[in-house]
Amino acid sequence: MNHLWLNGEILTTDTARIDPSDRGFLLGDGLFETMAAWNGAVSALPAHYARLAQGAEFLRIPLGHSCSDVSTACRHLLEANHVESATIRLTLTRGPGPRGLLPPSSPAPTLLLTAAALPPQEQPPLRLITASIRRDENSPLSRIKTLNYLPGVLARIEAAEAGADDALMLNHQGFVAEASAANILVRLGGQWFTPPVAHGALPGIRRAELLKNRVREAPIMPAQLSQAEGIFTSTALALRPVIEIDGHPIPQCPPPN
Amino acid sequence: MNHLWLNGEILTTDTARIDPSDRGFLLGDGLFETMAAWNGAVSALPAHYARLAQGAEFLRIPLGHSCSDVSTACRHLLEANHVESATIRLTLTRGPGPRGLLPPSSPAPTLLLTAAALPPQEQPPLRLITASIRRDENSPLSRIKTLNYLPGVLARIEAAEAGADDALMLNHQGFVAEASAANILVRLGGQWFTPPVAHGALPGIRRAELLKNRVREAPIMPAQLSQAEGIFTSTALALRPVIEIDGHPIPQCPPPN
């Protein structure tokens, strides 16, 4: 998929240019969403857009595009790549700026949409390790999906170096927060639980869907995971079973939806 | 100053291109240094390079350039801009990558050097407010100068919205950590103090110089600031006096060097 959508234009990935003074590049000053498009339609687009808009308001980045604009942009992106289904990543930054932290008084935000293949529907179960790097549940930034993603990157690297597929991240209090880029669902006593946002869990779009029905929020201590009847990671793209954490086997069960 | 140095090439700022798949742009996956060049020489370049190399090792980003390489690149940057003195920002990212957090097995890091005017030698004293966003002293990322700079950006925005020049950032325990992008020096009982790195202070290059002589590390509670005999912010570019914090006047005194 060698075409992307950048500030209203369809361009090839090898010619599209991000300005070296873009604050997304220089300061991680922006947000993103990862979405699944199936048969030409983006799943849960209004929910993704609402989270993006909420994050943009918190960061004072003028979004400047309606949900309908984003929907049209996604359609153009899929058409340009001659696909109907894809993983679509939306990146919004505050755009170029002069040196320093203070945003320009009239920012010209950058909006980028890129497409990649959807992950296979059936993926092997995940082996996790517990990362040494923690989620900062005390920061309001843990509630929005920002470009400040180094804790997740470090956790993922730590997992790879340990021969694992992904990492479980705890918060500073020692409670389970999430995986490196996914929420965590844990089955205990026949009921599914997921860590609260106040514990450092990103308010995931699929997580919100699951909380309407079969999953409840609850604090989860790492020690409880050894009693789990099943564990899944949850993203907009997939629910994936966890088969092992830090070398300890996790039972397999059907997912909660 | 309309020329920059990007991966070995001198380019104009309006033609230089950051790849949209650069992990610096997508994930804040990188580091930076801000340095002062005077009469063609970069101040404390070995110290900046050592901090960069330490951060790159922690993030597992292959730096791929010696201190001498960076020195040469800075010289070319100054020459291309026909200046002898400038603020030079160095940005190192892990470079382009496929979708997801896992770094490519053979990353091609991006190294960018840009130049801007040095700030005036004499600058007016700063009025600070205490930011609501905190420094995460528990994270190892608070010890290195990463592109995950949103806490500082938010603090700086909060200051601007309150009509102040900059923000004081506390850590999660409530101790003074630093300003939005500068260390803090506080004179108490005739002695200069600066918060320890363990309290969320970035290990600043000028801070390290000052610690060799006239400044000591000590925990600083916000309440102590009202007894200060003088307060300065400290960066590689300047020491600046603080004249007010949250509306309370701070006495003026000479800087500690």
Coordinates of C-alpha atoms in Angstrom, one line a residue, chain A residues 4 6 12-20 22-30 32 34 58-60 87 89 91 93-94 99 101-103 110 112 114 116-117 119 133-134 136 138-141 146-154 156-157 160-161 172 180-181 237, chain B residues 4 6 12-20 22-30 32 34 58-60 87 89 91 93-94 99 101-103 110 112 114 116-117 119 133-134 136 138-141 146-154 156-157 160-161 172 180-181 237:
Chain A
L4 CA -1.0 7.9 1.9
L6 CA -1.5 14.0 3.9
T12 CA 3.0 8.1 -2.7
T13 CA 4.7 7.1 0.5
D14 CA 8.2 7.8 -1.0
T15 CA 7.4 11.3 -2.1
A16 CA 5.3 12.5 0.8
R17 CA 7.2 15.0 3.0
I18 CA 7.0 15.8 6.7
D19 CA 8.5 19.2 7.4
P20 CA 11.6 18.9 9.6
D22 CA 6.9 19.5 12.5
R23 CA 6.3 19.5 16.2
G24 CA 5.2 15.9 15.9
F25 CA 8.7 15.0 14.8
L26 CA 10.5 17.3 17.2
L27 CA 8.5 17.0 20.4
G28 CA 6.0 14.2 20.0
D29 CA 3.4 16.9 20.0
G30 CA 0.4 15.1 18.6
F32 CA -2.8 9.1 16.7
T34 CA -5.2 3.0 14.7
F58 CA -6.7 18.6 25.8
L59 CA -3.5 19.4 23.9
R60 CA -5.1 22.5 22.4
T87 CA -5.3 -1.0 9.0
R89 CA -3.3 4.9 11.1
T91 CA -1.6 10.9 12.9
T93 CA 0.3 16.8 15.0
R94 CA 0.4 20.5 15.9
R99 CA 12.3 26.6 18.0
L101 CA 8.0 24.6 23.4
L102 CA 5.5 27.4 22.9
P103 CA 3.1 26.5 20.1
T110 CA -0.5 18.0 10.1
L112 CA -1.6 12.0 8.0
T114 CA -1.5 5.7 6.2
A116 CA -1.2 -1.2 5.9
A117 CA -2.5 -4.8 5.6
P119 CA -3.3 -8.5 10.7
I133 CA 9.1 0.2 32.4
R134 CA 5.9 1.4 33.9
D136 CA 2.4 6.5 34.5
N138 CA -0.8 9.7 37.4
S139 CA -0.4 11.6 34.1
P140 CA -3.5 12.9 32.2
L141 CA -1.5 11.9 29.1
T146 CA -0.4 10.7 22.2
L147 CA 2.8 10.4 20.1
N148 CA 4.8 10.1 23.3
Y149 CA 5.0 6.4 22.9
L150 CA 8.5 5.5 24.2
P151 CA 7.3 3.6 27.3
G152 CA 5.4 1.2 24.9
V153 CA 8.3 1.0 22.5
L154 CA 10.7 0.2 25.4
R156 CA 8.0 -4.0 23.3
I157 CA 11.8 -4.1 22.8
A160 CA 11.6 -9.0 22.0
E161 CA 14.9 -9.2 23.8
H172 CA 3.7 2.8 39.4
S180 CA 2.6 -2.3 25.1
A181 CA -0.1 -1.2 22.7
L237 CA -7.7 -4.6 15.2
Chain B
L4 CA 19.9 22.3 7.8
L6 CA 20.1 15.9 7.5
T12 CA 17.3 24.0 2.6
T13 CA 14.7 23.9 5.3
D14 CA 11.9 24.0 2.8
T15 CA 13.1 21.1 0.7
A16 CA 14.4 18.7 3.4
R17 CA 12.1 15.8 3.9
I18 CA 11.3 13.7 6.9
D19 CA 9.9 10.3 5.9
P20 CA 6.2 9.9 7.0
D22 CA 9.9 8.0 10.6
R23 CA 9.5 6.6 14.1
G24 CA 10.5 10.0 15.5
F25 CA 7.4 11.4 13.9
L26 CA 5.1 8.5 14.6
L27 CA 6.1 7.4 18.1
G28 CA 8.4 10.1 19.5
D29 CA 11.1 7.4 19.2
G30 CA 14.2 9.4 19.5
F32 CA 17.5 15.5 21.0
T34 CA 20.1 21.8 22.2
F58 CA 19.3 3.1 26.6
L59 CA 16.8 3.3 23.7
R60 CA 18.9 0.8 21.6
T87 CA 21.5 27.6 18.7
R89 CA 19.3 21.5 17.8
T91 CA 17.6 15.3 16.7
T93 CA 15.4 9.2 15.7
R94 CA 15.3 5.5 15.1
R99 CA 3.7 -0.3 11.4
L101 CA 6.1 -0.7 18.0
L102 CA 8.8 -3.3 17.3
P103 CA 11.9 -1.5 15.8
T110 CA 17.7 9.9 11.2
L112 CA 19.0 16.1 11.9
T114 CA 19.1 22.7 12.6
A116 CA 18.5 29.2 14.9
A117 CA 19.5 32.5 16.3
P119 CA 18.8 34.1 22.4
I133 CA 1.2 18.5 34.8
R134 CA 4.0 16.7 36.7
D136 CA 7.5 11.5 36.2
N138 CA 9.8 7.3 38.5
S139 CA 10.5 6.8 34.8
P140 CA 14.0 6.2 33.5
L141 CA 12.9 8.3 30.5
T146 CA 13.8 12.2 24.5
L147 CA 11.3 13.4 21.9
N148 CA 8.4 12.5 24.4
Y149 CA 8.2 16.1 25.3
L150 CA 4.4 16.6 25.8
P151 CA 4.6 17.2 29.6
G152 CA 6.9 20.2 29.0
V153 CA 4.8 21.4 26.1
L154 CA 1.6 21.3 28.2
R156 CA 4.6 25.8 28.7
I157 CA 1.0 26.2 27.3
A160 CA 1.3 31.1 28.5
E161 CA -2.5 30.8 29.2
H172 CA 4.6 13.1 41.6
S180 CA 9.4 23.2 31.2
A181 CA 12.7 22.9 29.4
L237 CA 21.9 28.5 26.2

